[in-house]
CSV table of C-alpha atoms in Angstrom, one decimal:
chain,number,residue,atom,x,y,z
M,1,UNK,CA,0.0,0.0,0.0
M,2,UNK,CA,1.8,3.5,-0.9
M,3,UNK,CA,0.9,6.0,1.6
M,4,UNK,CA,2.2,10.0,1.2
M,5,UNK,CA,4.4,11.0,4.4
M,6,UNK,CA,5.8,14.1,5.5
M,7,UNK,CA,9.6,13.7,5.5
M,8,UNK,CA,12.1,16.4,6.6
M,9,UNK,CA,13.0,15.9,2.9
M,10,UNK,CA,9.3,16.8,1.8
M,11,UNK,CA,6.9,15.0,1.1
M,12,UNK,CA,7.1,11.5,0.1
M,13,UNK,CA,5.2,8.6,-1.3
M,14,UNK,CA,6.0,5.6,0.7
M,15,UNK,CA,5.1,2.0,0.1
M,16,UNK,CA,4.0,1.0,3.4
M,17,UNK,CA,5.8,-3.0,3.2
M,18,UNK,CA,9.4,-0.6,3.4
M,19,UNK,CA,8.7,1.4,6.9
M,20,UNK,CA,11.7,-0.4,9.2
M,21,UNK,CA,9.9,-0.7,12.8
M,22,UNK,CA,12.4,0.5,15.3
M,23,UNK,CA,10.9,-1.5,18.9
M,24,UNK,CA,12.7,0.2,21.1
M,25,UNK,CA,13.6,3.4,19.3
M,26,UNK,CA,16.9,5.4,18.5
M,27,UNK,CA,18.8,6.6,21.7
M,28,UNK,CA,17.4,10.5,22.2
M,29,UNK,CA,14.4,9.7,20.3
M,30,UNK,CA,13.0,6.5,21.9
M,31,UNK,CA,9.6,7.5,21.1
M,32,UNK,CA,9.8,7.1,17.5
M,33,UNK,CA,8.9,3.9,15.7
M,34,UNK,CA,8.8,3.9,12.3
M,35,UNK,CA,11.4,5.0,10.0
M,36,UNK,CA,12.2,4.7,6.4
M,37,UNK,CA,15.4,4.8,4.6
M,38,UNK,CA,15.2,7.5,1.7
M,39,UNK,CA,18.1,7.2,-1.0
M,40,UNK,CA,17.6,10.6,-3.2
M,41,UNK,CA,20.3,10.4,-6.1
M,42,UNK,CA,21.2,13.8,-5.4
M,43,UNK,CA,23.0,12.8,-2.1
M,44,UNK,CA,24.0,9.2,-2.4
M,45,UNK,CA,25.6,7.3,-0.8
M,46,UNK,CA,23.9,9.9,2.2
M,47,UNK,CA,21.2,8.7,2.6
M,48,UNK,CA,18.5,9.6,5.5
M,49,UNK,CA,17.1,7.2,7.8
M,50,UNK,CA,13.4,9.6,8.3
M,51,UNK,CA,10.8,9.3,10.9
M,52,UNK,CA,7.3,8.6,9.7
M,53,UNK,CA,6.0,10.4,12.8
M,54,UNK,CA,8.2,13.6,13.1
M,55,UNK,CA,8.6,15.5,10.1
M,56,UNK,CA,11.7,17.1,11.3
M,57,UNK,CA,13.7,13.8,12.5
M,58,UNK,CA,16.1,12.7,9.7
M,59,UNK,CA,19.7,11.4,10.1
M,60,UNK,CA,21.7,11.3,7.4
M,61,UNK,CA,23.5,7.9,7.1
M,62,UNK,CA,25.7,6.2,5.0
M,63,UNK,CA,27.5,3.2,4.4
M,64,UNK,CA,30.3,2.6,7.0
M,65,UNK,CA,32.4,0.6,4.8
M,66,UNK,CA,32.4,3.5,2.3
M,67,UNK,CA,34.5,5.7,4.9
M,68,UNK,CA,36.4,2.8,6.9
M,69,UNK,CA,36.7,0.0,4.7
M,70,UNK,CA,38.0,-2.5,6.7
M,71,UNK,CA,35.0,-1.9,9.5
M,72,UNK,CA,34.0,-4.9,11.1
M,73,UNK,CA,32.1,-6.1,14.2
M,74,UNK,CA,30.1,-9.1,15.4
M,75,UNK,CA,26.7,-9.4,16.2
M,76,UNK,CA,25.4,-10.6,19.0
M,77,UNK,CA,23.2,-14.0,19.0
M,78,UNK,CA,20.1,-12.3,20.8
M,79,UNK,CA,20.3,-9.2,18.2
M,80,UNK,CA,20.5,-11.7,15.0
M,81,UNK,CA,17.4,-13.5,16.5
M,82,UNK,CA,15.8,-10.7,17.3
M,83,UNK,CA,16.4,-9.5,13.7
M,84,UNK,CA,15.9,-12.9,11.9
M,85,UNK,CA,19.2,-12.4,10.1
M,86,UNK,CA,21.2,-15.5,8.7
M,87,UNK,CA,23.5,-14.5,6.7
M,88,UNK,CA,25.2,-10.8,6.8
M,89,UNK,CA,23.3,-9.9,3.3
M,90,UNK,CA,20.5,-9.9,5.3
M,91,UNK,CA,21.3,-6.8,7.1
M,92,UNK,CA,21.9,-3.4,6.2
M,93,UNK,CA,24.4,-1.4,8.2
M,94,UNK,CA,24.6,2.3,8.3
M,95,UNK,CA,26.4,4.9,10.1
M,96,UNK,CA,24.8,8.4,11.1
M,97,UNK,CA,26.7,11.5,10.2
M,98,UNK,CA,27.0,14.7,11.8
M,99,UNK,CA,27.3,17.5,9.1
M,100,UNK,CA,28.2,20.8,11.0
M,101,UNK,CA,28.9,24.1,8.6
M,102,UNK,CA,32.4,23.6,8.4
M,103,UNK,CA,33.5,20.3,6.3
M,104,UNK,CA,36.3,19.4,8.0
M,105,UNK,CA,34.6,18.7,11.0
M,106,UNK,CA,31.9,16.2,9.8
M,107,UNK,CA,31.8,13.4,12.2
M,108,UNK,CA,30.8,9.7,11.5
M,109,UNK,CA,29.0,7.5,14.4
M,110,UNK,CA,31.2,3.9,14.0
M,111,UNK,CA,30.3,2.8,17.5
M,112,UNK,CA,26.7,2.7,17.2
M,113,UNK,CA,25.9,1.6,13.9
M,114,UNK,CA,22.1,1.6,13.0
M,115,UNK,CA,21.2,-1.9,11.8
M,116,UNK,CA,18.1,-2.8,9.7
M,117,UNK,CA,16.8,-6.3,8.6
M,118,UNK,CA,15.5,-6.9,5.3
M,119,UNK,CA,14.1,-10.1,6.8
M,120,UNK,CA,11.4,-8.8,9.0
M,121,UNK,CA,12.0,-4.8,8.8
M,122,UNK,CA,13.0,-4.6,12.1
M,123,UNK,CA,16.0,-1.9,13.3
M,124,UNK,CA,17.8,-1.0,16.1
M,125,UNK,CA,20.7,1.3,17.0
M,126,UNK,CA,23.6,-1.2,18.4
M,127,UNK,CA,26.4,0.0,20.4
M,128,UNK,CA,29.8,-2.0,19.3
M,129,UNK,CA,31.6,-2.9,22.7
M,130,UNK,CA,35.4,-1.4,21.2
M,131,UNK,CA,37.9,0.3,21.7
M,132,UNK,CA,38.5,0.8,18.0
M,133,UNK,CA,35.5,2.6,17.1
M,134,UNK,CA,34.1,6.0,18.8
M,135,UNK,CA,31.0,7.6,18.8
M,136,UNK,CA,32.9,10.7,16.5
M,137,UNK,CA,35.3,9.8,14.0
M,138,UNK,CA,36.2,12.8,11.8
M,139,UNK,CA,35.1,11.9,8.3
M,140,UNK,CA,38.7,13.4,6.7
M,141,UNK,CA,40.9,11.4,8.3
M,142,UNK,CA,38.8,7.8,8.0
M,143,UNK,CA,38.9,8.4,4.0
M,144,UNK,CA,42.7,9.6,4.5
M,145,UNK,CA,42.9,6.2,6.5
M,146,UNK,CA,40.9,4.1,4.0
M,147,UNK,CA,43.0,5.5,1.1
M,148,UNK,CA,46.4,4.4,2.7
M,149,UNK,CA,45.6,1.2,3.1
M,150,UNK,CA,43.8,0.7,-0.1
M,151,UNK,CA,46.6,1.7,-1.9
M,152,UNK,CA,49.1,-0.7,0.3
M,153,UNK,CA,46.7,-3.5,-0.9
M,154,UNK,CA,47.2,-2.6,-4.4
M,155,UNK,CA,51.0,-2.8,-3.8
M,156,UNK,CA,51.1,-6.1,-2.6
M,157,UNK,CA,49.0,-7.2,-5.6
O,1,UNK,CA,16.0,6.5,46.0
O,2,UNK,CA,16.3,3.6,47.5
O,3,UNK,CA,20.0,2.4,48.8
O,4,UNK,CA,21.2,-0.9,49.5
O,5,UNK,CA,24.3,-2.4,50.6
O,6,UNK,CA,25.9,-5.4,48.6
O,7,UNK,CA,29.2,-7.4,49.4
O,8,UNK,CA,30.5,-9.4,46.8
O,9,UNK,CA,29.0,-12.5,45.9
O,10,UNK,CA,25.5,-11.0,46.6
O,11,UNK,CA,22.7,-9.8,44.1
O,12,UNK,CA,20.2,-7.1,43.6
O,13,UNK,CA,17.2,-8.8,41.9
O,14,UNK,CA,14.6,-5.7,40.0
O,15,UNK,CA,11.0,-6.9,39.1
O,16,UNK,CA,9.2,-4.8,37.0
O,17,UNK,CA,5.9,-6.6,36.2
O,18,UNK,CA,6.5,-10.0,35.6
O,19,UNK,CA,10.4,-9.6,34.2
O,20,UNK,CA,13.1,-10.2,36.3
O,21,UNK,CA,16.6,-7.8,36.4
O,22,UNK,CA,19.9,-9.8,38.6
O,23,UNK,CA,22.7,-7.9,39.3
O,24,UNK,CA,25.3,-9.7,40.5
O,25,UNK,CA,28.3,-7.9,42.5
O,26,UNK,CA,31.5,-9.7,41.3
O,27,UNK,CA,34.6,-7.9,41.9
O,28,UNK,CA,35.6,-4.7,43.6
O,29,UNK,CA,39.2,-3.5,43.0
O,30,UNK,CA,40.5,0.1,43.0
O,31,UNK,CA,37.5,1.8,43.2
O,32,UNK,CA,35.8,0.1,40.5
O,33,UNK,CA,33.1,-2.7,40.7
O,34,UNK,CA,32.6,-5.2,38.3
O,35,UNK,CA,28.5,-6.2,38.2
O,36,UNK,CA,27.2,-8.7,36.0
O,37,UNK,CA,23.7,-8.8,34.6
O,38,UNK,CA,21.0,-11.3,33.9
O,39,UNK,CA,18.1,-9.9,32.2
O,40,UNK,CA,15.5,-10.4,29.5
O,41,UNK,CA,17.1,-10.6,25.7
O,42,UNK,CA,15.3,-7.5,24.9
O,43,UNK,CA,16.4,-5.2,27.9
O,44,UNK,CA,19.0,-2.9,26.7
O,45,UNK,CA,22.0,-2.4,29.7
O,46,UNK,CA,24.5,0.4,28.6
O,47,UNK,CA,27.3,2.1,30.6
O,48,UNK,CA,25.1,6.1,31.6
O,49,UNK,CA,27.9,8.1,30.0
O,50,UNK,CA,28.2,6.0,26.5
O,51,UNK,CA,24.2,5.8,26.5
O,52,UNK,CA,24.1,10.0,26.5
O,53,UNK,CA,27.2,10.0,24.0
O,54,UNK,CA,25.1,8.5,21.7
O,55,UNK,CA,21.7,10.8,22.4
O,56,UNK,CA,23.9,13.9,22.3
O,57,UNK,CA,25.7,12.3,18.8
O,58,UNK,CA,21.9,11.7,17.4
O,59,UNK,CA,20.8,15.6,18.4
O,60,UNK,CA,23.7,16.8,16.5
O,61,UNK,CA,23.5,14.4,13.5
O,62,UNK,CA,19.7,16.4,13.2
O,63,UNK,CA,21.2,19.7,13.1
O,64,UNK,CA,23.2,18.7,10.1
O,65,UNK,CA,23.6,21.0,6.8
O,66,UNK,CA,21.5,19.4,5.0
O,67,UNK,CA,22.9,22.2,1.8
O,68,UNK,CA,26.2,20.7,2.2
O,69,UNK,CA,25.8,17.3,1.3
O,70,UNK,CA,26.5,18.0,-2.8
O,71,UNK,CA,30.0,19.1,-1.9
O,72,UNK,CA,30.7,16.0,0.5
O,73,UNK,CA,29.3,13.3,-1.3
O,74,UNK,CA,32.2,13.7,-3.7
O,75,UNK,CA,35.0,13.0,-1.5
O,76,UNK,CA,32.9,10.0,0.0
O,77,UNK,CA,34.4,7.3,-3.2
O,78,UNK,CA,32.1,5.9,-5.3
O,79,UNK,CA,29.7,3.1,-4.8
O,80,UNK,CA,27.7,0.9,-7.6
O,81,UNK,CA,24.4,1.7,-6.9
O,82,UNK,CA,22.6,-1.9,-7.0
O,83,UNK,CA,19.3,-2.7,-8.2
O,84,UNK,CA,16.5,-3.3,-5.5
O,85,UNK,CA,15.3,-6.1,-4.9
O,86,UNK,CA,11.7,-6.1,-4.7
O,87,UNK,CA,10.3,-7.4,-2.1
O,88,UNK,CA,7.1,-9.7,-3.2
């Protein structure tokens, strides 16, 4: 069923079976339930997780691998149950950005990584137990660190 | 608030309805305590200070410039876009 929404990105015509039910909310905003993850070409790979409920609740996300690409972390048993995922493909892992006026200091969430299922449209907002990833991350220097050690992989090819 | 006194080896059980929240006191050293939990799957238990790291985070990811992005997105490299599935 396509319904019409009110998006902080305007309005938009939704088809109901992609709205990603978020149980237990997004930290700061646990009153929220149901999201949807809008890809507009003109900012891909951002793209904005949007509340169905507030019009003014949008986080831009994007693809973590994109800005750290050897990112990895485990799930836990209870949150891959929870999410009926069996294999990785199933999920869909995004990282929220923080885009402040100046460009250098755009931020990137790897410690809490919001993950969705495409099995049951369920998502949550997990916090990755590490030492290795932090809440900020300044965008610049992950791509600067991404672009090393791509190019020392193409060196030992 | 309600204050209790725990040595270690001893629990704090929390009921709320009919779900049941064990915190078990297992090692004190420095200063620090180290508590262990045994809850429900689908009760959340974060350290306070990461918990608001990640609220603050979220409230500043929402003030984001949104006129910016056009500029950014080209220093993010480039992805194949993949087709959707559609979901049937």
């Amino acid at each position: 069923m396509i319904k019409e929404y009110e998006t902080k990105l305007g309005s938009v015509k939704i088809d109901t079976e992609r709205t990603i039910i978020f149980e237990y909310g997004i930290p700061g905003f646990e009153d929220l339930k149901q999201f949807v993850l809008l890809e507009p070409e003109d900012t891909y790979p951002i793209m904005w997780l949007a509340s169905l409920e507030e019009k003014n609740v949008a986080f831009p996300v994007t693809f973590p691998q994109l800005i750290r690409n050897d990112y990895q972390f485990t799930l836990p048993q209870d949150l891959t149950e929870y999410l009926e995922l069996d294999k990785t493909e199933e999920a869909i892992i995004l990282s929220i950005l923080t885009i402040p006026e100046k460009e250098d200091e755009i931020t990137i969430n790897l410690a809490a990584p919001i993950i969705i299922s495409q099995k049951n449209h369920k998502g949550v907002q997990y916090l990755i137990e590490s030492e290795e990833y932090k809440i900020r991350h300044l965008l610049k220097e992950e791509l600067e660190r991404s672009k090393v050690i791509l190019s020392a992989q193409k060196d030992g090819e | 608030m309600l204050i209790l006194s725990r040595k270690i080896g001893q629990s704090i059980v929390i009921q709320a309805g009919n779900r049941k929240i064990k915190l078990i006191m297992l090692e004190q050293n420095n200063g620090s305590i180290k508590i262990g939990f045994e809850a429900p799957k689908d009760i959340k238990i974060y350290r306070e200070e990461m918990y608001e790291e990640i609220v603050k985070q979220n409230k500043a990811a929402l003030e984001s410039d949104v006129n910016r992005l056009g500029k950014i997105k080209t220093t993010i490299p480039k992805l194949v876009k993949k087709d959707k599935k559609q979901n049937t």
